[in-house]
C-alpha positions as protocol buffer text, in pm:
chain_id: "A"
residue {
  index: 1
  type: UNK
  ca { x: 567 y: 424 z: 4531 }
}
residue {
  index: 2
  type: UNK
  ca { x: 623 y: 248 z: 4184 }
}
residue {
  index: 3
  type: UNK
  ca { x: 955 y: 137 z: 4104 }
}
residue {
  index: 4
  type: UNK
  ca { x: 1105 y: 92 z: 3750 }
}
residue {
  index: 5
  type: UNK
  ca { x: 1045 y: -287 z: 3764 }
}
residue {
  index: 6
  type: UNK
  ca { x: 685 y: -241 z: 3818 }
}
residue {
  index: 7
  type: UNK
  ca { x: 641 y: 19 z: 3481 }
}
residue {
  index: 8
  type: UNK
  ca { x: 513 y: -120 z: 3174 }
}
residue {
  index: 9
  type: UNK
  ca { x: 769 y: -123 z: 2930 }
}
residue {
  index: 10
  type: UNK
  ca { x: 602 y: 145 z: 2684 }
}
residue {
  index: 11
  type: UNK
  ca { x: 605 y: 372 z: 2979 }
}
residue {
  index: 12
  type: UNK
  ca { x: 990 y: 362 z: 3002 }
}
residue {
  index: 13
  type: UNK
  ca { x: 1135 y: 753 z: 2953 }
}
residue {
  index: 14
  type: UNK
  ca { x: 1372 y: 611 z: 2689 }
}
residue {
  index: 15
  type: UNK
  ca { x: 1165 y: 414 z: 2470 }
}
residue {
  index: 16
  type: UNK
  ca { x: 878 y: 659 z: 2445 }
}
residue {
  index: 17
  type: UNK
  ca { x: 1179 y: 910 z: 2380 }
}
residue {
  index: 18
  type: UNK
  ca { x: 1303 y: 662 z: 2089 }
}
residue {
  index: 19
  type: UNK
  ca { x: 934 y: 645 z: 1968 }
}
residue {
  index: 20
  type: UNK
  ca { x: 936 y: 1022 z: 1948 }
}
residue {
  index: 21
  type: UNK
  ca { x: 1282 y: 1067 z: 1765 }
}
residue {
  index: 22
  type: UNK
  ca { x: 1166 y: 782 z: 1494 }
}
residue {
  index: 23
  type: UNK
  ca { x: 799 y: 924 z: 1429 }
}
residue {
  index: 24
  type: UNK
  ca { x: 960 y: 1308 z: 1390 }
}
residue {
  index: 25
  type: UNK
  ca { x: 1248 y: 1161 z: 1153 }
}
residue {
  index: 26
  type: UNK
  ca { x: 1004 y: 948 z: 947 }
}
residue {
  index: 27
  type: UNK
  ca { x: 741 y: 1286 z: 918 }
}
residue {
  index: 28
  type: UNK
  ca { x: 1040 y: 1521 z: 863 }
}
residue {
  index: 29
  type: UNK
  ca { x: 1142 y: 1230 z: 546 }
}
residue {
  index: 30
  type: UNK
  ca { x: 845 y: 1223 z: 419 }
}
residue {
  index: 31
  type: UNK
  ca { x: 776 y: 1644 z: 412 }
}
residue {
  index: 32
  type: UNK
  ca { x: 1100 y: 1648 z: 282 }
}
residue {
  index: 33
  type: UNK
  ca { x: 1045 y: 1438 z: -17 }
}
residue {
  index: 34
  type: UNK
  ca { x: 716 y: 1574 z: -87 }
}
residue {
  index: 35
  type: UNK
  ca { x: 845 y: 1906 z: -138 }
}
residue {
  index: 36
  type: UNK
  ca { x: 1105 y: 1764 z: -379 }
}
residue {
  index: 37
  type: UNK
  ca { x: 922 y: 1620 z: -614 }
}
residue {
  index: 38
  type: UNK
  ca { x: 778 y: 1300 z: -469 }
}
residue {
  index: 39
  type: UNK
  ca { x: 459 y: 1501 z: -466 }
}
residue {
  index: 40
  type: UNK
  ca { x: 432 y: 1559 z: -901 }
}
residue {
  index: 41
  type: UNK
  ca { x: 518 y: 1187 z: -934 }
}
residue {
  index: 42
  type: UNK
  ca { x: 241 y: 1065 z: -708 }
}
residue {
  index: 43
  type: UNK
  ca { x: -16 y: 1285 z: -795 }
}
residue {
  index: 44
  type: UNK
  ca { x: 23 y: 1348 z: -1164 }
}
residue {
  index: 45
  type: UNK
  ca { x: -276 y: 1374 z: -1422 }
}
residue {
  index: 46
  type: UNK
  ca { x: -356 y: 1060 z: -1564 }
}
residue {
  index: 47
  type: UNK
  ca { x: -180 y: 907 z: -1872 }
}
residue {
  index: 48
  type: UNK
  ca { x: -504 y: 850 z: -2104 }
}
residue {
  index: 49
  type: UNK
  ca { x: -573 y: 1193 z: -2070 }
}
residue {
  index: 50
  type: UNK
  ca { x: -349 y: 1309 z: -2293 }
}
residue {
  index: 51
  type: UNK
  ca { x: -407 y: 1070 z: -2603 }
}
residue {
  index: 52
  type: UNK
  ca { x: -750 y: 1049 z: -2820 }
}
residue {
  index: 53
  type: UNK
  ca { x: -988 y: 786 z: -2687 }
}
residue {
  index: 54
  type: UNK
  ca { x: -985 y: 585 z: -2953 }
}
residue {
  index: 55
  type: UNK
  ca { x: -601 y: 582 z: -2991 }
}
residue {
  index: 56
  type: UNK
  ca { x: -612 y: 482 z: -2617 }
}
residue {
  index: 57
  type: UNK
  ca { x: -900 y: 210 z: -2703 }
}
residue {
  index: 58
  type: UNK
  ca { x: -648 y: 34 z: -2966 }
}
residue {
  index: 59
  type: UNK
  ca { x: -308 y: 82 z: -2787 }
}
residue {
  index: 60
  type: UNK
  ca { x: -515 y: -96 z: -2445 }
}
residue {
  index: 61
  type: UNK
  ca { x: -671 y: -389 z: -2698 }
}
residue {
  index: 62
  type: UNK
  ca { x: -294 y: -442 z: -2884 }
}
residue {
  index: 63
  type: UNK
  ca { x: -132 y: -486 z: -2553 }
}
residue {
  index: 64
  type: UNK
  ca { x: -398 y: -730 z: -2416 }
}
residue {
  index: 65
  type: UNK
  ca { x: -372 y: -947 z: -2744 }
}
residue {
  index: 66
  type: UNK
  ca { x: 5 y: -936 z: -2708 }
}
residue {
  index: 67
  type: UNK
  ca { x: 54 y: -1023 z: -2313 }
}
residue {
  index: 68
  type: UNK
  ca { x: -253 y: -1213 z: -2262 }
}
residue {
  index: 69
  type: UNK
  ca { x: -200 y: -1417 z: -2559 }
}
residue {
  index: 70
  type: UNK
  ca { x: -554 y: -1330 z: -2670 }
}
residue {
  index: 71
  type: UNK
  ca { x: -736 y: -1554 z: -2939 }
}
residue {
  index: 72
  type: UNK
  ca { x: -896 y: -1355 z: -3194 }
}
residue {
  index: 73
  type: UNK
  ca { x: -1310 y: -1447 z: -3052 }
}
residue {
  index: 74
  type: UNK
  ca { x: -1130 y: -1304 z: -2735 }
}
residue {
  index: 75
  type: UNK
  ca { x: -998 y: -1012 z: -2871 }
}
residue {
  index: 76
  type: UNK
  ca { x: -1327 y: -919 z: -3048 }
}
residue {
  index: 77
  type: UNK
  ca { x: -1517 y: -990 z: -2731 }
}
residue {
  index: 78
  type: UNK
  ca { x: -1302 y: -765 z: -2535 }
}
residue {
  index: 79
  type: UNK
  ca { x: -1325 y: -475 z: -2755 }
}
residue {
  index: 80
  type: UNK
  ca { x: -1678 y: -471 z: -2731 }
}
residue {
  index: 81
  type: UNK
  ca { x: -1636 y: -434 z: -2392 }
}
residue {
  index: 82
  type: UNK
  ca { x: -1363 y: -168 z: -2380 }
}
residue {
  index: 83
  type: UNK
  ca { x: -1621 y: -8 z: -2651 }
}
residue {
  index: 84
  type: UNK
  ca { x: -1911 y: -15 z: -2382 }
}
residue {
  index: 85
  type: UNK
  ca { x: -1671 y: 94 z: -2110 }
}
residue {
  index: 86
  type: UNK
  ca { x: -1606 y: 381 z: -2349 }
}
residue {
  index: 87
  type: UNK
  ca { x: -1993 y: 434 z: -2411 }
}
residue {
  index: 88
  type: UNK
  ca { x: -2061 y: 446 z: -2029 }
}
residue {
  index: 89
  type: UNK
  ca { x: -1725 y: 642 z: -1910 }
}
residue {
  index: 90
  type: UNK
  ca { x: -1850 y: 930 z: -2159 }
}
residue {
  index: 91
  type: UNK
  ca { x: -2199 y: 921 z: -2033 }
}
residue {
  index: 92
  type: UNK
  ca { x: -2081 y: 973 z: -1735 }
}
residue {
  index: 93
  type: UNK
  ca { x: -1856 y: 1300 z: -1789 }
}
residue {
  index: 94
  type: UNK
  ca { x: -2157 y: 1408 z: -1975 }
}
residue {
  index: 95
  type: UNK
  ca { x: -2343 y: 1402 z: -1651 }
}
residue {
  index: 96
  type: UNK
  ca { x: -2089 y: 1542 z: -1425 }
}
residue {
  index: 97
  type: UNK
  ca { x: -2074 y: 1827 z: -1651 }
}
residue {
  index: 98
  type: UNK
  ca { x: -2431 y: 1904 z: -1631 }
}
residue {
  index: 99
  type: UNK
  ca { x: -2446 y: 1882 z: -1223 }
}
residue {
  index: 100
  type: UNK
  ca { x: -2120 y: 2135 z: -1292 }
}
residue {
  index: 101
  type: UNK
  ca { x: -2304 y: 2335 z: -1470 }
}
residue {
  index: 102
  type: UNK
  ca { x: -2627 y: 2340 z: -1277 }
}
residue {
  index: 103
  type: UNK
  ca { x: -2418 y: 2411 z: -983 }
}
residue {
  index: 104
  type: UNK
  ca { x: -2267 y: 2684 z: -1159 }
}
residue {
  index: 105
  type: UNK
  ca { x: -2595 y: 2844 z: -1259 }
}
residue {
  index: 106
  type: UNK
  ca { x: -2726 y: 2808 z: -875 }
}
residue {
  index: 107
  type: UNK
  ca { x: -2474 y: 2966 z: -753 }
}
residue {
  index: 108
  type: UNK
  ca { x: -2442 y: 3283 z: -984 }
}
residue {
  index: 109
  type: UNK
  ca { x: -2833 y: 3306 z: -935 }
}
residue {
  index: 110
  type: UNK
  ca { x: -2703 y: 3417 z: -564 }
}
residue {
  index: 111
  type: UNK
  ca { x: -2439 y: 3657 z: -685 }
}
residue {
  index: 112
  type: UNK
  ca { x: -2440 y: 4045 z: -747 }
}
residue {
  index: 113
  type: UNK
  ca { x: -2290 y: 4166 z: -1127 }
}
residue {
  index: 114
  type: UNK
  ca { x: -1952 y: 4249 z: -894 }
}
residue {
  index: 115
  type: UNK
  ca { x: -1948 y: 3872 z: -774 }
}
residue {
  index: 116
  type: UNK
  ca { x: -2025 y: 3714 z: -1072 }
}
residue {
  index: 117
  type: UNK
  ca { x: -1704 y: 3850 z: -1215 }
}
residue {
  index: 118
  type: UNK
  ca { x: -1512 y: 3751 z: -944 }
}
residue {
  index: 119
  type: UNK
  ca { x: -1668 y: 3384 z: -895 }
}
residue {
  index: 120
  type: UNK
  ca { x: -1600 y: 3359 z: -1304 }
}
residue {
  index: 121
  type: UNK
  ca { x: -1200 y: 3452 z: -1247 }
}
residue {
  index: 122
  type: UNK
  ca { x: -1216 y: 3185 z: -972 }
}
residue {
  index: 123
  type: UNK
  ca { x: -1316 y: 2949 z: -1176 }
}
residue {
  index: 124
  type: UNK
  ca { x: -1111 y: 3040 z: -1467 }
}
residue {
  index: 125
  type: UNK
  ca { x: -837 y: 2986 z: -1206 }
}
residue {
  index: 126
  type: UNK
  ca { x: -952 y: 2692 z: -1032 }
}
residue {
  index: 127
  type: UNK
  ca { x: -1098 y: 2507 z: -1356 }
}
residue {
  index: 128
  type: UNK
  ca { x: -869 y: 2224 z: -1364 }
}
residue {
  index: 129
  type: UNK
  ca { x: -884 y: 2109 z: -1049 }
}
residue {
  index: 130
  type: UNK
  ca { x: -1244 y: 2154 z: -1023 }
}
residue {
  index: 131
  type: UNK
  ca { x: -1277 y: 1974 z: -1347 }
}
residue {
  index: 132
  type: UNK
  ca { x: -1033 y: 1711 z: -1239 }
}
residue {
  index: 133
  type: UNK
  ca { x: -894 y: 1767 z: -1584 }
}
């Protein structure tokens, strides 16, 4: 017969009971605070959505002259880069909208006239997040 001095002390009623209590109050916290509002603030579009490209481009190079202290060889230098980054970022959207697309056309080559119109509402509805946009 095992006595209480011979139990590990994880195994101990009252500290797995403790255990419990603090993981259920630390889920319940966090469901709580997802559902008001922590969710939007996490998981909100990003910022450089929302401005022109080339606005973005100048507002990123002005800040990195002012806190970095950039020289002006440095500054020119690094907008050449944030112009290839540009360059390459937009070749890629280009591509992930053709594999959209191709998908797209794949799919509503398996689709009846009925479906199609329901797979286009879908995707009129689920377009952003599909998008990621």
């Amino acid at each position: 017969m095992m006595v209480a001095a011979e139990r590990a002390p994880w195994q101990n009623p009252r500290i797995l009971t403790t255990l419990m209590v603090v993981f259920l109050a630390g889920a319940a916290t966090g469901a709580v605070s997802m559902q008001f509002g922590l969710h939007r603030l996490l998981h909100r579009p990003p910022a450089a959505t929302s401005r022109p490209v080339a606005q973005n481009r100048d507002a990123i190079l002005n800040q990195f002259k002012t806190e970095l202290g950039l020289s002006e060889p440095q500054a020119e230098k690094l907008a050449l880069v944030l112009d290839d980054y540009r360059q390459y970022y937009q070749s890629l959207q280009d591509q992930l909208d053709d594999l959209r697309a191709t998908g797209k056309n794949r799919i509503m080559a398996i689709l009846d006239d009925d479906q199609r119109q329901k797979f286009e509402k879908m995707m009129t509805d689920l377009g952003p997040q599909l998008t990621g946009k």
